[in-house]
Coordinates of C-alpha atoms in Angstrom, one line a residue:
M59 CA 37.9 120.9 72.4
A60 CA 39.7 117.6 72.3
E61 CA 42.4 117.2 75.0
T62 CA 45.9 116.7 73.8
T63 CA 47.5 113.7 75.6
R64 CA 50.8 114.7 77.0
H65 CA 53.5 112.0 77.2
P66 CA 56.1 112.8 79.9
E67 CA 59.7 112.8 78.8
P68 CA 61.4 109.6 79.9
R69 CA 63.5 110.2 83.0
Y70 CA 65.9 107.3 82.4
G71 CA 68.1 106.0 79.7
N72 CA 68.8 109.2 77.8
R73 CA 72.3 110.1 79.0
P74 CA 73.8 113.2 77.3
T75 CA 76.5 112.5 74.8
M76 CA 79.6 114.4 73.7
K77 CA 77.5 115.4 70.6
D78 CA 75.0 117.0 73.0
V79 CA 77.8 118.8 74.7
A80 CA 79.3 120.0 71.5
A81 CA 76.0 121.3 70.3
R82 CA 75.3 123.2 73.5
A83 CA 78.8 124.7 73.6
G84 CA 78.9 125.4 69.8
V85 CA 82.2 123.5 69.3
G86 CA 83.3 120.4 67.5
L87 CA 83.5 116.9 68.9
K88 CA 87.3 116.9 69.0
T89 CA 87.3 120.0 71.2
V90 CA 84.9 118.4 73.7
S91 CA 87.1 115.3 73.7
R92 CA 90.2 117.4 74.4
V93 CA 88.4 119.1 77.4
V94 CA 87.1 115.8 78.7
N95 CA 90.4 114.1 78.6
S96 CA 92.4 117.2 79.8
E97 CA 94.4 117.5 76.6
P98 CA 96.1 120.7 75.4
G99 CA 95.0 122.8 72.4
V100 CA 91.9 124.5 73.7
T101 CA 91.6 128.2 74.6
P102 CA 90.5 129.1 78.1
D103 CA 87.3 130.7 76.8
T104 CA 86.4 127.6 74.8
E105 CA 87.2 125.3 77.7
R106 CA 84.9 127.3 79.9
R107 CA 82.0 127.1 77.5
V108 CA 82.5 123.3 77.1
Q109 CA 82.7 122.8 80.9
E110 CA 79.5 124.9 81.4
A111 CA 77.8 122.7 78.8
I112 CA 79.0 119.5 80.6
D113 CA 77.8 120.8 84.0
S114 CA 74.4 121.9 82.5
L115 CA 73.7 118.6 80.8
G116 CA 75.1 116.4 83.6
F117 CA 77.5 114.7 81.1
R118 CA 79.7 111.9 82.3
R119 CA 82.5 110.4 80.3
N120 CA 81.9 106.9 79.0
D121 CA 85.1 105.0 79.6
S122 CA 84.2 101.9 77.5
A123 CA 86.3 103.0 74.5
R124 CA 89.3 104.0 76.7
V125 CA 89.1 100.6 78.4
L126 CA 89.2 98.8 75.1
R127 CA 92.3 100.9 74.1
K128 CA 94.2 100.4 77.3
G129 CA 93.0 97.0 78.4
R130 CA 92.5 98.2 82.0
T131 CA 89.3 99.2 83.7
A132 CA 90.8 100.7 86.9
S133 CA 88.5 98.5 89.0
I134 CA 89.0 95.5 91.2
G135 CA 86.6 93.0 92.7
L136 CA 86.4 91.9 96.3
V137 CA 84.4 88.7 97.1
L138 CA 83.7 88.3 100.8
E139 CA 82.2 85.5 102.7
D140 CA 79.5 87.4 104.6
L141 CA 79.1 91.2 104.5
A142 CA 77.5 91.1 107.9
D143 CA 80.6 89.6 109.6
P144 CA 82.4 92.4 111.5
F145 CA 85.7 91.0 110.5
Y146 CA 85.1 92.0 106.9
G147 CA 84.3 95.7 107.6
P148 CA 87.8 96.9 108.3
L149 CA 89.2 94.4 105.7
S150 CA 87.0 95.9 103.0
R151 CA 87.8 99.5 104.0
A152 CA 91.5 98.8 103.9
V153 CA 91.2 97.3 100.4
E154 CA 89.2 100.3 99.2
E155 CA 91.7 102.8 100.6
V156 CA 94.5 101.1 98.7
A157 CA 92.4 100.9 95.5
R158 CA 91.6 104.6 95.8
A159 CA 95.3 105.4 96.2
H160 CA 95.8 103.6 92.9
G161 CA 92.9 105.4 91.2
A162 CA 90.8 102.2 91.1
L163 CA 87.2 101.5 91.9
L164 CA 86.3 98.6 94.3
I165 CA 83.3 96.4 93.5
N166 CA 82.4 93.9 96.2
G167 CA 79.9 91.2 96.9
S168 CA 79.2 88.3 99.2
S169 CA 79.3 84.6 98.5
A170 CA 77.2 83.8 101.6
E171 CA 79.6 80.9 102.2
D172 CA 78.2 79.2 99.1
P173 CA 80.8 77.8 96.7
E174 CA 78.5 78.0 93.7
R175 CA 77.6 81.6 94.5
E176 CA 81.3 82.4 94.9
E177 CA 82.0 81.1 91.4
E178 CA 79.0 82.9 89.9
L179 CA 80.1 86.2 91.5
V180 CA 83.8 85.9 90.6
L181 CA 83.0 85.1 87.0
A182 CA 80.5 88.0 86.8
L183 CA 83.2 90.3 88.0
C184 CA 85.6 88.9 85.4
A185 CA 82.9 89.4 82.7
R186 CA 82.8 93.1 83.7
R187 CA 86.6 93.2 83.1
V188 CA 87.9 94.0 86.5
D189 CA 91.7 94.2 86.5
G190 CA 92.1 92.1 89.6
L191 CA 90.3 90.0 92.3
I192 CA 90.6 89.6 96.0
V193 CA 88.7 86.5 97.1
I194 CA 87.8 85.1 100.5
P195 CA 87.0 81.6 99.2
A196 CA 83.9 79.6 100.1
G197 CA 84.8 76.6 97.9
D198 CA 87.8 74.3 97.8
D199 CA 88.2 74.0 94.0
H200 CA 89.2 77.2 92.1
R201 CA 90.2 75.7 88.8
Y202 CA 87.4 77.6 87.2
L203 CA 89.6 80.7 87.6
E204 CA 92.6 79.4 85.7
P205 CA 91.5 80.8 82.3
E206 CA 90.9 84.2 83.9
I207 CA 94.3 84.2 85.6
R208 CA 96.0 83.2 82.3
A209 CA 94.1 86.0 80.6
G210 CA 95.8 88.5 83.0
I211 CA 93.4 89.0 85.9
A212 CA 95.6 89.3 89.0
T213 CA 94.1 87.3 91.9
V214 CA 94.9 87.2 95.6
F215 CA 93.1 84.9 98.1
V216 CA 92.5 86.1 101.6
D217 CA 91.9 84.3 104.9
R218 CA 92.0 80.9 103.3
P219 CA 94.1 79.4 100.5
A220 CA 92.9 78.7 97.0
G221 CA 91.8 75.2 96.2
R222 CA 93.6 73.1 93.6
I223 CA 95.4 76.0 92.0
E224 CA 98.5 78.0 92.8
A225 CA 97.8 81.6 93.7
D226 CA 98.9 84.4 96.0
M227 CA 97.4 84.3 99.4
V228 CA 97.3 86.5 102.6
L229 CA 96.3 84.7 105.8
S230 CA 96.3 85.3 109.5
D231 CA 98.1 82.7 111.7
S232 CA 95.1 80.7 112.7
F233 CA 97.1 77.8 114.0
G234 CA 99.5 79.9 116.1
G235 CA 96.7 82.1 117.4
A236 CA 94.6 79.2 118.6
R237 CA 97.6 77.4 120.1
E238 CA 98.4 80.6 122.1
G239 CA 94.8 81.1 123.2
V240 CA 94.5 77.5 124.5
A241 CA 97.9 77.6 126.1
H242 CA 96.8 80.8 127.9
L243 CA 93.8 78.9 129.4
I244 CA 96.1 76.0 130.4
A245 CA 98.5 78.4 132.1
H246 CA 95.5 79.6 134.3
G247 CA 94.9 76.1 135.6
H248 CA 92.5 74.6 133.1
R249 CA 92.7 71.0 131.9
R250 CA 89.2 70.4 130.6
I251 CA 88.9 72.9 127.7
G252 CA 86.2 72.7 125.1
F253 CA 86.7 73.8 121.4
I254 CA 83.7 75.0 119.4
G255 CA 84.5 75.9 115.8
D256 CA 83.2 76.4 112.3
Q257 CA 82.5 73.8 109.6
P258 CA 85.5 71.4 109.1
R259 CA 85.7 72.0 105.4
I260 CA 86.8 75.6 106.2
H261 CA 90.6 76.1 106.3
T262 CA 90.6 78.5 109.3
A263 CA 88.4 76.1 111.3
T264 CA 90.8 73.1 110.8
E265 CA 93.9 75.3 111.5
R266 CA 92.4 76.6 114.7
L267 CA 91.5 73.1 115.8
R268 CA 95.0 72.0 115.0
G269 CA 96.3 74.7 117.2
Y270 CA 94.0 73.6 120.0
H271 CA 95.2 70.0 119.8
T272 CA 98.8 71.1 119.7
A273 CA 98.5 73.2 122.8
M274 CA 96.7 70.4 124.7
T275 CA 99.3 67.8 123.5
D276 CA 102.2 70.1 124.5
A277 CA 100.7 70.3 128.0
G278 CA 100.2 66.5 128.2
I279 CA 96.4 66.7 128.2
T280 CA 94.3 64.0 126.5
V281 CA 91.4 65.7 124.8
G282 CA 88.0 64.2 125.7
E283 CA 85.8 63.1 122.8
S284 CA 83.0 65.5 123.9
W285 CA 85.2 68.5 124.2
V286 CA 85.3 69.3 120.4
S287 CA 82.4 70.5 118.3
L288 CA 82.7 71.7 114.7
G289 CA 79.7 72.7 112.5
S290 CA 77.5 75.6 111.6
T291 CA 78.0 78.9 113.6
E292 CA 74.2 79.3 113.8
P293 CA 73.4 80.4 117.4
E294 CA 71.2 77.4 118.2
R295 CA 73.9 74.9 117.1
V296 CA 76.5 76.7 119.1
R297 CA 74.2 77.0 122.2
L298 CA 73.6 73.3 122.2
A299 CA 77.3 72.6 121.9
V300 CA 78.2 74.9 124.8
E301 CA 75.4 73.4 127.0
A302 CA 76.5 69.9 126.2
M303 CA 80.1 70.6 127.2
L304 CA 79.0 72.3 130.4
S305 CA 76.8 69.4 131.5
G306 CA 77.6 65.9 132.9
P307 CA 79.8 64.8 135.8
E308 CA 83.0 66.3 134.4
P309 CA 82.1 69.5 132.5
V310 CA 84.7 71.6 130.8
T311 CA 86.0 74.5 132.9
A312 CA 87.0 76.7 129.9
L313 CA 86.0 77.2 126.3
F314 CA 87.9 78.3 123.2
A315 CA 85.6 79.8 120.6
G316 CA 86.8 79.3 117.0
N317 CA 85.5 82.6 115.6
N318 CA 83.6 85.8 116.5
R319 CA 80.1 84.4 115.9
V320 CA 80.8 81.4 118.1
T321 CA 82.1 83.8 120.8
V322 CA 79.0 86.0 120.8
T323 CA 76.7 82.9 121.3
A324 CA 79.1 81.5 124.0
V325 CA 79.0 84.9 125.9
R326 CA 75.2 84.8 125.9
V327 CA 75.0 81.2 127.2
L328 CA 77.7 81.8 129.9
A329 CA 76.0 85.0 131.1
G330 CA 73.2 82.9 132.6
R331 CA 75.3 80.5 134.6
E332 CA 76.3 80.8 138.2
R333 CA 79.6 78.9 138.0
P334 CA 82.2 81.0 136.1
V335 CA 83.6 79.4 132.9
A336 CA 86.7 80.8 131.3
L337 CA 86.5 81.9 127.7
V338 CA 88.9 82.9 124.9
G339 CA 87.6 83.8 121.5
F340 CA 89.3 83.9 118.1
D341 CA 88.6 87.3 116.5
D342 CA 87.6 90.4 118.4
I343 CA 83.9 91.3 118.9
E344 CA 82.1 94.5 119.5
L345 CA 82.1 95.6 123.1
A346 CA 84.6 92.8 124.0
D347 CA 86.6 95.4 125.9
L348 CA 83.6 96.4 128.0
L349 CA 82.5 92.8 128.6
G350 CA 86.0 91.7 129.5
I351 CA 86.3 89.1 126.8
T352 CA 89.8 87.7 126.2
V353 CA 90.4 87.3 122.5
I354 CA 92.9 86.3 119.9
S355 CA 92.8 89.3 117.6
Q356 CA 93.4 89.4 113.9
D357 CA 94.3 92.7 112.3
A358 CA 91.7 92.6 109.6
A359 CA 92.7 96.0 108.2
A360 CA 96.3 94.8 107.8
V361 CA 95.1 91.6 106.1
G362 CA 93.0 93.7 103.6
R363 CA 95.8 96.3 103.1
T364 CA 98.5 93.6 102.5
A365 CA 96.3 91.7 100.0
A366 CA 95.4 94.9 98.1
E367 CA 99.0 96.1 98.0
H368 CA 100.1 92.7 96.7
L369 CA 97.4 92.7 94.1
F370 CA 98.5 96.1 92.7
R371 CA 102.1 95.0 92.7
R372 CA 101.0 92.2 90.4
L373 CA 99.1 94.6 88.2
D374 CA 102.2 96.8 88.0
G375 CA 104.1 93.8 86.6
A376 CA 105.5 91.9 89.5
D377 CA 106.3 88.4 88.2
H378 CA 107.3 85.8 90.8
S379 CA 106.0 82.5 92.1
P380 CA 102.7 82.6 94.0
A381 CA 103.4 84.0 97.5
R382 CA 102.0 83.0 100.9
V383 CA 101.9 85.9 103.4
E384 CA 100.9 84.9 107.0
L385 CA 100.3 87.8 109.5
P386 CA 100.6 87.3 113.2
T387 CA 97.7 87.4 115.7
K388 CA 97.7 89.0 119.1
L389 CA 96.4 87.7 122.5
I390 CA 94.4 90.5 124.3
P391 CA 93.7 89.4 127.9
R392 CA 90.6 91.2 129.4
G393 CA 89.4 88.9 132.2
S394 CA 87.3 86.0 130.8
G395 CA 90.4 84.0 129.8
E396 CA 92.1 84.6 133.1
L397 CA 89.4 83.0 135.3
R398 CA 90.7 79.9 137.1
P399 CA 88.7 76.7 137.4
A400 CA 86.0 76.8 140.0

């Protein structure tokens, strides 16, 4: 006897439709539509049969037609710099909480600090018709977004301003925080203070460097040429910068780390040294309280929440000039920034 070849039914791509639900429940398409969209005009018994058919088939409403009618997708996009950066965890959660409160879905992705990747990701979200965008910019030219903004996509920039366009932004006070952190080291007797920051094209890096220089100038301290290092936050680059500042006949006695990744590497380098070196870092880091690391703390959740609330006000029709919101930072002394020069 010849064997009959059995072809397994495909597992994917055959989503149940409203027609399938109608056939299973023995009702018309209009009745299914009313139940799915919570409209009146259906008896309790019929609604029960339709709901049982929906549950049995695993039917999910296709919102495409509704989106075309209303012009809104109830979704927003969040473009981060680096999903692995601990600063962006609470920021992202805060954005998602506000989005959920407004009945919207959050879609996020990482630019990996690459301007081309940022543009590609932003435009991909626009192509999927998100209602609004929250962007932590990697690039410094955002004119590519002008057509999208004119088309009605609300956009808020976070942590850094937009480049070459006018847009809403929510920032932390990088300048003021850095100035306070360096002044704190000066108040504890330090005069030779090193600054290690991110790449100079990044707004937060230049603002924190400006805060460092202002605090030093206010104290009448001339900054040594070898006391400042900007560049990649890769551990090896930062390690070499720290070691260079701590060597020579007049090494620095304190360090100001320009962001959390720099702080982590600096802690590791300083842990192996006999002579204590004071340290203040911009951004909190995990276990900083246990390690006794003094930091300038940003409220990442407040930044995310403020940006999302501002975005939804725009989506609800707020019409005013692009706004700049700057949130304060907070000095948290834990011991490392209170060490006096050896």
